[in-house]
Amino acid sequence: MRKKIVAGNWKMNTSVTKGIELAAAVADKSKETANVLLIVAPPFTHLTKVGEQLKGSAVALSAQNCATETSGAYTGEVAASMIADTGATYCILGHSERREYYGETSETLNKKLAQCFASKLSPIFCVGEKLDERESNRHFEIVKAQLQSTVFNLSDEEFDQTIIAYEPVWAIGTGKTAMPEQAQEMHAFIRKTLAEKFGTKADNISILYGGSCNPSNAKALFSNPDVDGGLIGGASLKVDDFLAIAKSF
Ligand code: 13P
């Protein structure tokens, strides 16, 4: 179902104590943005405690990653079923930082997608081009290939549960945001590409924008017809900024 969504990717930030405080503050203020689904994605170590904090609120919990395997001798990995046990219902997959620093490929991501669905976690699946790919005018081709090699393998039922996040790599943590027209152009392209495989179901999918989104630029980004919200990094660590972004629709 297409929803307005603002999700906070905390990345590798906050102590457990600070994370609980941040989640409590988001939950407390979430009543002011009842038309928007708020999701927070803290580090693995925080999930259980943050989940307890969010109980009874409308704020949903997400992980930032999951293992490719179900269980067993995979030191340092966290299974999707363990994530679901904490009360989380979402999992970010395919973030460019995972692709870039941890070598995640479409093959890896297909396994992770399967793990998420097996544990009833909805993926927040990230796609996006790098700066040189945009400068050489290959951004549509790159994003299409990212979708075709992963999301296109989903069943219709799995696709219905999926959120897409378009995060141009050149805009992440750089202070450089995509122009609202650039975001709309790519979001419309993503929806059209998904429609080639999933037909009218693509109209019902939420496509979030990510990359230096903040309270000053969120309104212009979210006012586009194919931008259904944001996946927020830095600004999600400040409750007032995160909520101000959610109020930008
Ligand atoms: P910033 O909002 O810090 O640019 O990060 C965006 C992001 O990567 C969210 O997943």
PDB file of C-alpha atoms and ligand atoms in Angstrom:
ATOM      1  CA  MET A   1       0.000   0.000   0.000  1.00  0.00           C
ATOM      2  CA  ARG A   2       1.422   3.404  -0.964  1.00  0.00           C
ATOM      3  CA  LYS A   3       2.011   5.390   2.196  1.00  0.00           C
ATOM      4  CA  LYS A   4       3.789   8.536   3.245  1.00  0.00           C
ATOM      5  CA  ILE A   5       6.862   7.339   5.092  1.00  0.00           C
ATOM      6  CA  VAL A   6       9.775   8.989   6.848  1.00  0.00           C
ATOM      7  CA  ALA A   7      12.425   6.523   7.986  1.00  0.00           C
ATOM      8  CA  GLY A   8      15.489   7.336  10.056  1.00  0.00           C
ATOM      9  CA  ASN A   9      18.642   5.368   9.284  1.00  0.00           C
ATOM     10  CA  TRP A  10      20.760   5.978  12.353  1.00  0.00           C
ATOM     11  CA  LYS A  11      23.714   4.162  10.749  1.00  0.00           C
ATOM     12  CA  MET A  12      26.506   3.452  13.288  1.00  0.00           C
ATOM     13  CA  ASN A  13      25.526   6.241  15.658  1.00  0.00           C
ATOM     14  CA  THR A  14      24.235   6.635  19.242  1.00  0.00           C
ATOM     15  CA  SER A  15      24.949   4.701  22.407  1.00  0.00           C
ATOM     16  CA  VAL A  16      22.167   2.362  23.540  1.00  0.00           C
ATOM     17  CA  THR A  17      21.127   4.943  26.147  1.00  0.00           C
ATOM     18  CA  LYS A  18      21.030   7.789  23.610  1.00  0.00           C
ATOM     19  CA  GLY A  19      19.189   5.559  21.150  1.00  0.00           C
ATOM     20  CA  ILE A  20      16.479   4.788  23.697  1.00  0.00           C
ATOM     21  CA  GLU A  21      16.131   8.496  24.458  1.00  0.00           C
ATOM     22  CA  LEU A  22      15.888   9.348  20.776  1.00  0.00           C
ATOM     23  CA  ALA A  23      13.293   6.630  20.149  1.00  0.00           C
ATOM     24  CA  ALA A  24      11.263   7.798  23.161  1.00  0.00           C
ATOM     25  CA  ALA A  25      11.297  11.368  21.868  1.00  0.00           C
ATOM     26  CA  VAL A  26      10.259  10.258  18.360  1.00  0.00           C
ATOM     27  CA  ALA A  27       7.439   8.122  19.790  1.00  0.00           C
ATOM     28  CA  ASP A  28       6.278  10.994  21.980  1.00  0.00           C
ATOM     29  CA  LYS A  29       6.107  13.471  19.116  1.00  0.00           C
ATOM     30  CA  SER A  30       4.804  11.023  16.506  1.00  0.00           C
ATOM     31  CA  LYS A  31       1.195  11.975  17.323  1.00  0.00           C
ATOM     32  CA  GLU A  32       1.871  15.274  15.548  1.00  0.00           C
ATOM     33  CA  THR A  33       2.431  13.441  12.258  1.00  0.00           C
ATOM     34  CA  ALA A  34      -0.355  10.873  12.274  1.00  0.00           C
ATOM     35  CA  ASN A  35      -0.632  10.836   8.466  1.00  0.00           C
ATOM     36  CA  VAL A  36       2.981   9.688   8.090  1.00  0.00           C
ATOM     37  CA  LEU A  37       4.456   6.298   8.960  1.00  0.00           C
ATOM     38  CA  LEU A  38       7.610   6.897  10.986  1.00  0.00           C
ATOM     39  CA  ILE A  39      10.269   4.193  11.053  1.00  0.00           C
ATOM     40  CA  VAL A  40      13.527   4.198  13.012  1.00  0.00           C
ATOM     41  CA  ALA A  41      16.480   1.976  12.119  1.00  0.00           C
ATOM     42  CA  PRO A  42      18.986   1.848  14.989  1.00  0.00           C
ATOM     43  CA  PRO A  43      22.056  -0.408  15.153  1.00  0.00           C
ATOM     44  CA  PHE A  44      21.467  -4.129  15.892  1.00  0.00           C
ATOM     45  CA  THR A  45      22.580  -3.760  19.522  1.00  0.00           C
ATOM     46  CA  HIS A  46      19.770  -1.270  20.168  1.00  0.00           C
ATOM     47  CA  LEU A  47      16.875  -3.093  18.530  1.00  0.00           C
ATOM     48  CA  THR A  48      15.434  -4.904  21.548  1.00  0.00           C
ATOM     49  CA  LYS A  49      15.560  -1.891  23.874  1.00  0.00           C
ATOM     50  CA  VAL A  50      14.365   0.560  21.245  1.00  0.00           C
ATOM     51  CA  GLY A  51      11.599  -1.905  20.335  1.00  0.00           C
ATOM     52  CA  GLU A  52      10.454  -1.946  23.974  1.00  0.00           C
ATOM     53  CA  GLN A  53      10.477   1.827  23.969  1.00  0.00           C
ATOM     54  CA  LEU A  54       8.338   2.013  20.827  1.00  0.00           C
ATOM     55  CA  LYS A  55       5.705  -0.450  22.049  1.00  0.00           C
ATOM     56  CA  GLY A  56       2.281   1.140  22.042  1.00  0.00           C
ATOM     57  CA  SER A  57       3.402   3.906  19.671  1.00  0.00           C
ATOM     58  CA  ALA A  58       2.820   4.096  15.922  1.00  0.00           C
ATOM     59  CA  VAL A  59       6.553   4.263  15.215  1.00  0.00           C
ATOM     60  CA  ALA A  60       7.896   1.164  13.465  1.00  0.00           C
ATOM     61  CA  LEU A  61      11.269  -0.464  13.992  1.00  0.00           C
ATOM     62  CA  SER A  62      13.756  -1.443  11.294  1.00  0.00           C
ATOM     63  CA  ALA A  63      17.175  -3.055  11.137  1.00  0.00           C
ATOM     64  CA  GLN A  64      19.859  -1.689   8.809  1.00  0.00           C
ATOM     65  CA  ASN A  65      20.949  -5.053   7.403  1.00  0.00           C
ATOM     66  CA  CYS A  66      20.493  -8.802   7.875  1.00  0.00           C
ATOM     67  CA  ALA A  67      22.427 -12.007   7.222  1.00  0.00           C
ATOM     68  CA  THR A  68      22.217 -13.951   3.976  1.00  0.00           C
ATOM     69  CA  GLU A  69      21.760 -17.205   5.940  1.00  0.00           C
ATOM     70  CA  THR A  70      19.086 -18.511   8.305  1.00  0.00           C
ATOM     71  CA  SER A  71      21.243 -19.584  11.282  1.00  0.00           C
ATOM     72  CA  GLY A  72      24.451 -21.378  12.165  1.00  0.00           C
ATOM     73  CA  ALA A  73      28.196 -20.801  12.116  1.00  0.00           C
ATOM     74  CA  TYR A  74      28.294 -17.269  10.683  1.00  0.00           C
ATOM     75  CA  THR A  75      30.269 -15.322  13.275  1.00  0.00           C
ATOM     76  CA  GLY A  76      29.204 -11.727  13.592  1.00  0.00           C
ATOM     77  CA  GLU A  77      26.068 -12.058  11.489  1.00  0.00           C
ATOM     78  CA  VAL A  78      22.485 -11.349  12.588  1.00  0.00           C
ATOM     79  CA  ALA A  79      19.657 -13.412  11.118  1.00  0.00           C
ATOM     80  CA  ALA A  80      16.431 -11.881   9.864  1.00  0.00           C
ATOM     81  CA  SER A  81      14.490 -14.107  12.294  1.00  0.00           C
ATOM     82  CA  MET A  82      16.478 -12.620  15.212  1.00  0.00           C
ATOM     83  CA  ILE A  83      15.665  -9.132  13.978  1.00  0.00           C
ATOM     84  CA  ALA A  84      11.973 -10.020  13.779  1.00  0.00           C
ATOM     85  CA  ASP A  85      12.188 -11.368  17.370  1.00  0.00           C
ATOM     86  CA  THR A  86      13.048  -7.862  18.601  1.00  0.00           C
ATOM     87  CA  GLY A  87       9.756  -6.523  17.271  1.00  0.00           C
ATOM     88  CA  ALA A  88      11.261  -5.006  14.135  1.00  0.00           C
ATOM     89  CA  THR A  89       9.089  -5.211  11.045  1.00  0.00           C
ATOM     90  CA  TYR A  90      11.403  -3.593   8.469  1.00  0.00           C
ATOM     91  CA  CYS A  91      14.970  -4.073   7.289  1.00  0.00           C
ATOM     92  CA  ILE A  92      17.041  -1.720   5.142  1.00  0.00           C
ATOM     93  CA  LEU A  93      18.804  -3.628   2.361  1.00  0.00           C
ATOM     94  CA  GLY A  94      21.207  -2.622  -0.361  1.00  0.00           C
ATOM     95  CA  HIS A  95      22.309   0.672   1.158  1.00  0.00           C
ATOM     96  CA  SER A  96      25.174   2.101  -0.897  1.00  0.00           C
ATOM     97  CA  GLU A  97      27.441   1.969   2.170  1.00  0.00           C
ATOM     98  CA  ARG A  98      26.854  -1.799   2.343  1.00  0.00           C
ATOM     99  CA  ARG A  99      27.421  -2.157  -1.392  1.00  0.00           C
ATOM    100  CA  GLU A 100      30.566  -0.017  -1.315  1.00  0.00           C
ATOM    101  CA  TYR A 101      32.292  -0.973   1.956  1.00  0.00           C
ATOM    102  CA  TYR A 102      31.099  -4.563   2.420  1.00  0.00           C
ATOM    103  CA  GLY A 103      30.958  -5.714  -1.170  1.00  0.00           C
ATOM    104  CA  GLU A 104      27.240  -6.438  -1.285  1.00  0.00           C
ATOM    105  CA  THR A 105      26.132  -7.506  -4.734  1.00  0.00           C
ATOM    106  CA  SER A 106      22.777  -8.300  -6.251  1.00  0.00           C
ATOM    107  CA  GLU A 107      23.461 -11.950  -5.458  1.00  0.00           C
ATOM    108  CA  THR A 108      23.982 -11.132  -1.769  1.00  0.00           C
ATOM    109  CA  LEU A 109      20.909  -8.926  -1.764  1.00  0.00           C
ATOM    110  CA  ASN A 110      18.676 -11.565  -3.313  1.00  0.00           C
ATOM    111  CA  LYS A 111      19.575 -13.897  -0.439  1.00  0.00           C
ATOM    112  CA  LYS A 112      18.898 -11.145   2.090  1.00  0.00           C
ATOM    113  CA  LEU A 113      15.567 -10.317   0.467  1.00  0.00           C
ATOM    114  CA  ALA A 114      14.545 -13.972   0.768  1.00  0.00           C
ATOM    115  CA  GLN A 115      15.593 -14.013   4.437  1.00  0.00           C
ATOM    116  CA  CYS A 116      13.543 -10.895   5.149  1.00  0.00           C
ATOM    117  CA  PHE A 117      10.387 -12.296   3.584  1.00  0.00           C
ATOM    118  CA  ALA A 118      10.826 -15.642   5.362  1.00  0.00           C
ATOM    119  CA  SER A 119      10.805 -13.713   8.664  1.00  0.00           C
ATOM    120  CA  LYS A 120       8.044 -11.311   7.655  1.00  0.00           C
ATOM    121  CA  LEU A 121      10.327  -8.264   7.564  1.00  0.00           C
ATOM    122  CA  SER A 122       9.491  -5.702   4.899  1.00  0.00           C
ATOM    123  CA  PRO A 123      12.597  -4.570   3.049  1.00  0.00           C
ATOM    124  CA  ILE A 124      13.449  -0.924   2.544  1.00  0.00           C
ATOM    125  CA  PHE A 125      15.450  -1.581  -0.586  1.00  0.00           C
ATOM    126  CA  CYS A 126      17.976   1.072  -1.633  1.00  0.00           C
ATOM    127  CA  VAL A 127      19.114   1.892  -5.144  1.00  0.00           C
ATOM    128  CA  GLY A 128      21.082   4.821  -6.520  1.00  0.00           C
ATOM    129  CA  GLU A 129      23.890   5.892  -8.780  1.00  0.00           C
ATOM    130  CA  LYS A 130      27.347   7.231  -7.976  1.00  0.00           C
ATOM    131  CA  LEU A 131      28.534  10.675  -9.028  1.00  0.00           C
ATOM    132  CA  ASP A 132      30.512   9.491 -12.063  1.00  0.00           C
ATOM    133  CA  GLU A 133      27.535   7.433 -13.210  1.00  0.00           C
ATOM    134  CA  ARG A 134      25.309  10.500 -13.142  1.00  0.00           C
ATOM    135  CA  GLU A 135      27.936  12.688 -14.781  1.00  0.00           C
ATOM    136  CA  SER A 136      28.265  10.189 -17.600  1.00  0.00           C
ATOM    137  CA  ASN A 137      24.475  10.130 -17.934  1.00  0.00           C
ATOM    138  CA  ARG A 138      24.209   6.463 -16.963  1.00  0.00           C
ATOM    139  CA  HIS A 139      22.061   6.991 -13.848  1.00  0.00           C
ATOM    140  CA  PHE A 140      18.847   5.553 -15.309  1.00  0.00           C
ATOM    141  CA  GLU A 141      20.638   2.531 -16.709  1.00  0.00           C
ATOM    142  CA  ILE A 142      22.388   1.867 -13.365  1.00  0.00           C
ATOM    143  CA  VAL A 143      19.238   2.134 -11.267  1.00  0.00           C
ATOM    144  CA  LYS A 144      17.292  -0.014 -13.735  1.00  0.00           C
ATOM    145  CA  ALA A 145      19.966  -2.714 -13.577  1.00  0.00           C
ATOM    146  CA  GLN A 146      19.928  -2.598  -9.755  1.00  0.00           C
ATOM    147  CA  LEU A 147      16.163  -3.186  -9.785  1.00  0.00           C
ATOM    148  CA  GLN A 148      16.164  -5.812 -12.521  1.00  0.00           C
ATOM    149  CA  SER A 149      18.769  -7.932 -10.754  1.00  0.00           C
ATOM    150  CA  THR A 150      16.970  -7.892  -7.378  1.00  0.00           C
ATOM    151  CA  VAL A 151      13.447  -6.539  -6.942  1.00  0.00           C
ATOM    152  CA  PHE A 152      12.368  -8.010 -10.286  1.00  0.00           C
ATOM    153  CA  ASN A 153      12.899 -11.483  -8.770  1.00  0.00           C
ATOM    154  CA  LEU A 154      10.236 -10.922  -6.105  1.00  0.00           C
ATOM    155  CA  SER A 155       6.786 -12.462  -6.221  1.00  0.00           C
ATOM    156  CA  ASP A 156       3.828 -10.103  -6.474  1.00  0.00           C
ATOM    157  CA  GLU A 157       3.072 -10.671  -2.771  1.00  0.00           C
ATOM    158  CA  GLU A 158       6.664  -9.879  -1.790  1.00  0.00           C
ATOM    159  CA  PHE A 159       6.728  -6.806  -4.003  1.00  0.00           C
ATOM    160  CA  ASP A 160       3.612  -5.488  -2.233  1.00  0.00           C
ATOM    161  CA  GLN A 161       5.558  -5.555   1.073  1.00  0.00           C
ATOM    162  CA  THR A 162       8.577  -3.699  -0.290  1.00  0.00           C
ATOM    163  CA  ILE A 163       9.576  -0.060   0.084  1.00  0.00           C
ATOM    164  CA  ILE A 164      12.071   1.379  -2.384  1.00  0.00           C
ATOM    165  CA  ALA A 165      14.544   4.103  -1.420  1.00  0.00           C
ATOM    166  CA  TYR A 166      16.292   6.106  -4.117  1.00  0.00           C
ATOM    167  CA  GLU A 167      19.554   7.363  -2.666  1.00  0.00           C
ATOM    168  CA  PRO A 168      21.927   9.009  -5.131  1.00  0.00           C
ATOM    169  CA  VAL A 169      25.313   8.154  -3.634  1.00  0.00           C
ATOM    170  CA  TRP A 170      26.655  11.651  -4.372  1.00  0.00           C
ATOM    171  CA  ALA A 171      23.965  13.126  -2.098  1.00  0.00           C
ATOM    172  CA  ILE A 172      24.539  10.922   0.957  1.00  0.00           C
ATOM    173  CA  GLY A 173      26.151  12.766   3.848  1.00  0.00           C
ATOM    174  CA  THR A 174      27.521  15.383   1.479  1.00  0.00           C
ATOM    175  CA  GLY A 175      25.027  18.181   2.021  1.00  0.00           C
ATOM    176  CA  LYS A 176      24.333  17.988  -1.722  1.00  0.00           C
ATOM    177  CA  THR A 177      20.681  17.127  -2.247  1.00  0.00           C
ATOM    178  CA  ALA A 178      19.185  16.057  -5.545  1.00  0.00           C
ATOM    179  CA  MET A 179      17.122  18.881  -7.016  1.00  0.00           C
ATOM    180  CA  PRO A 180      13.423  18.163  -6.506  1.00  0.00           C
ATOM    181  CA  GLU A 181      13.098  17.781 -10.307  1.00  0.00           C
ATOM    182  CA  GLN A 182      15.953  15.254 -10.379  1.00  0.00           C
ATOM    183  CA  ALA A 183      14.305  13.277  -7.579  1.00  0.00           C
ATOM    184  CA  GLN A 184      10.902  13.307  -9.288  1.00  0.00           C
ATOM    185  CA  GLU A 185      12.437  12.323 -12.617  1.00  0.00           C
ATOM    186  CA  MET A 186      14.192   9.310 -11.089  1.00  0.00           C
ATOM    187  CA  HIS A 187      11.265   8.293  -8.866  1.00  0.00           C
ATOM    188  CA  ALA A 188       8.929   8.335 -11.874  1.00  0.00           C
ATOM    189  CA  PHE A 189      11.492   6.295 -13.798  1.00  0.00           C
ATOM    190  CA  ILE A 190      11.718   3.763 -10.949  1.00  0.00           C
ATOM    191  CA  ARG A 191       7.922   3.439 -10.821  1.00  0.00           C
ATOM    192  CA  LYS A 192       7.737   3.012 -14.597  1.00  0.00           C
ATOM    193  CA  THR A 193      10.519   0.398 -14.501  1.00  0.00           C
ATOM    194  CA  LEU A 194       8.756  -1.508 -11.712  1.00  0.00           C
ATOM    195  CA  ALA A 195       5.501  -1.343 -13.684  1.00  0.00           C
ATOM    196  CA  GLU A 196       7.198  -3.225 -16.541  1.00  0.00           C
ATOM    197  CA  LYS A 197       7.390  -6.213 -14.208  1.00  0.00           C
ATOM    198  CA  PHE A 198       4.619  -5.663 -11.649  1.00  0.00           C
ATOM    199  CA  GLY A 199       2.056  -3.680 -13.647  1.00  0.00           C
ATOM    200  CA  THR A 200      -0.311  -1.449 -11.693  1.00  0.00           C
ATOM    201  CA  LYS A 201       1.117  -2.738  -8.395  1.00  0.00           C
ATOM    202  CA  ALA A 202       3.940  -0.255  -8.959  1.00  0.00           C
ATOM    203  CA  ASP A 203       1.434   2.558  -8.305  1.00  0.00           C
ATOM    204  CA  ASN A 204       0.986   1.263  -4.765  1.00  0.00           C
ATOM    205  CA  ILE A 205       4.626   1.072  -3.800  1.00  0.00           C
ATOM    206  CA  SER A 206       6.245   3.779  -1.651  1.00  0.00           C
ATOM    207  CA  ILE A 207       9.424   5.251  -3.106  1.00  0.00           C
ATOM    208  CA  LEU A 208      11.484   7.269  -0.606  1.00  0.00           C
ATOM    209  CA  TYR A 209      14.207   9.784  -1.362  1.00  0.00           C
ATOM    210  CA  GLY A 210      17.459   9.689   0.617  1.00  0.00           C
ATOM    211  CA  GLY A 211      20.528  11.911   0.585  1.00  0.00           C
ATOM    212  CA  SER A 212      21.061  15.066   2.666  1.00  0.00           C
ATOM    213  CA  CYS A 213      17.325  15.448   3.223  1.00  0.00           C
ATOM    214  CA  ASN A 214      16.669  17.989   5.969  1.00  0.00           C
ATOM    215  CA  PRO A 215      13.865  20.237   7.271  1.00  0.00           C
ATOM    216  CA  SER A 216      14.756  22.940   4.718  1.00  0.00           C
ATOM    217  CA  ASN A 217      14.554  20.826   1.581  1.00  0.00           C
ATOM    218  CA  ALA A 218      12.052  18.100   2.528  1.00  0.00           C
ATOM    219  CA  LYS A 219       8.969  20.076   1.492  1.00  0.00           C
ATOM    220  CA  ALA A 220      10.225  20.670  -2.049  1.00  0.00           C
ATOM    221  CA  LEU A 221      11.246  17.017  -2.382  1.00  0.00           C
ATOM    222  CA  PHE A 222       8.045  15.540  -0.903  1.00  0.00           C
ATOM    223  CA  SER A 223       5.734  17.742  -2.973  1.00  0.00           C
ATOM    224  CA  ASN A 224       6.586  15.673  -6.059  1.00  0.00           C
ATOM    225  CA  PRO A 225       3.956  13.112  -7.096  1.00  0.00           C
ATOM    226  CA  ASP A 226       6.333  10.130  -7.077  1.00  0.00           C
ATOM    227  CA  VAL A 227       8.252  11.007  -3.901  1.00  0.00           C
ATOM    228  CA  ASP A 228       6.454   9.267  -1.038  1.00  0.00           C
ATOM    229  CA  GLY A 229       8.800  10.296   1.731  1.00  0.00           C
ATOM    230  CA  GLY A 230      12.393  10.067   2.840  1.00  0.00           C
ATOM    231  CA  LEU A 231      15.100   7.806   4.174  1.00  0.00           C
ATOM    232  CA  ILE A 232      16.962  10.149   6.462  1.00  0.00           C
ATOM    233  CA  GLY A 233      20.514   9.751   7.764  1.00  0.00           C
ATOM    234  CA  GLY A 234      22.123  12.618   9.696  1.00  0.00           C
ATOM    235  CA  ALA A 235      18.921  14.562  10.337  1.00  0.00           C
ATOM    236  CA  SER A 236      17.226  11.498  11.867  1.00  0.00           C
ATOM    237  CA  LEU A 237      19.550  11.750  14.865  1.00  0.00           C
ATOM    238  CA  LYS A 238      17.898  15.012  15.951  1.00  0.00           C
ATOM    239  CA  VAL A 239      14.305  14.499  16.973  1.00  0.00           C
ATOM    240  CA  ASP A 240      13.196  18.010  16.024  1.00  0.00           C
ATOM    241  CA  ASP A 241      14.711  17.753  12.551  1.00  0.00           C
ATOM    242  CA  PHE A 242      13.312  14.265  11.994  1.00  0.00           C
ATOM    243  CA  LEU A 243       9.810  15.366  12.992  1.00  0.00           C
ATOM    244  CA  ALA A 244      10.081  18.595  11.001  1.00  0.00           C
ATOM    245  CA  ILE A 245      10.874  16.476   7.924  1.00  0.00           C
ATOM    246  CA  ALA A 246       7.829  14.298   8.648  1.00  0.00           C
ATOM    247  CA  LYS A 247       5.685  17.428   8.830  1.00  0.00           C
ATOM    248  CA  SER A 248       6.864  18.548   5.397  1.00  0.00           C
ATOM    249  CA  PHE A 249       4.199  16.747   3.363  1.00  0.00           C
TER     250      PHE A 249
HETATM  251  P1  13P B   1      22.161  11.565   4.942  1.00  0.00           P
HETATM  252  O1  13P B   1      20.722  11.999   5.189  1.00  0.00           O
HETATM  253  O2  13P B   1      23.034  11.720   6.145  1.00  0.00           O
HETATM  254  O3  13P B   1      22.702  12.160   3.690  1.00  0.00           O
HETATM  255  O4  13P B   1      22.095   9.969   4.699  1.00  0.00           O
HETATM  256  C1  13P B   1      21.162   9.468   3.816  1.00  0.00           C
HETATM  257  C2  13P B   1      21.176   7.997   3.928  1.00  0.00           C
HETATM  258  O5  13P B   1      22.132   7.349   3.556  1.00  0.00           O
HETATM  259  C3  13P B   1      20.013   7.339   4.532  1.00  0.00           C
HETATM  260  O6  13P B   1      20.049   5.957   4.365  1.00  0.00           O
END
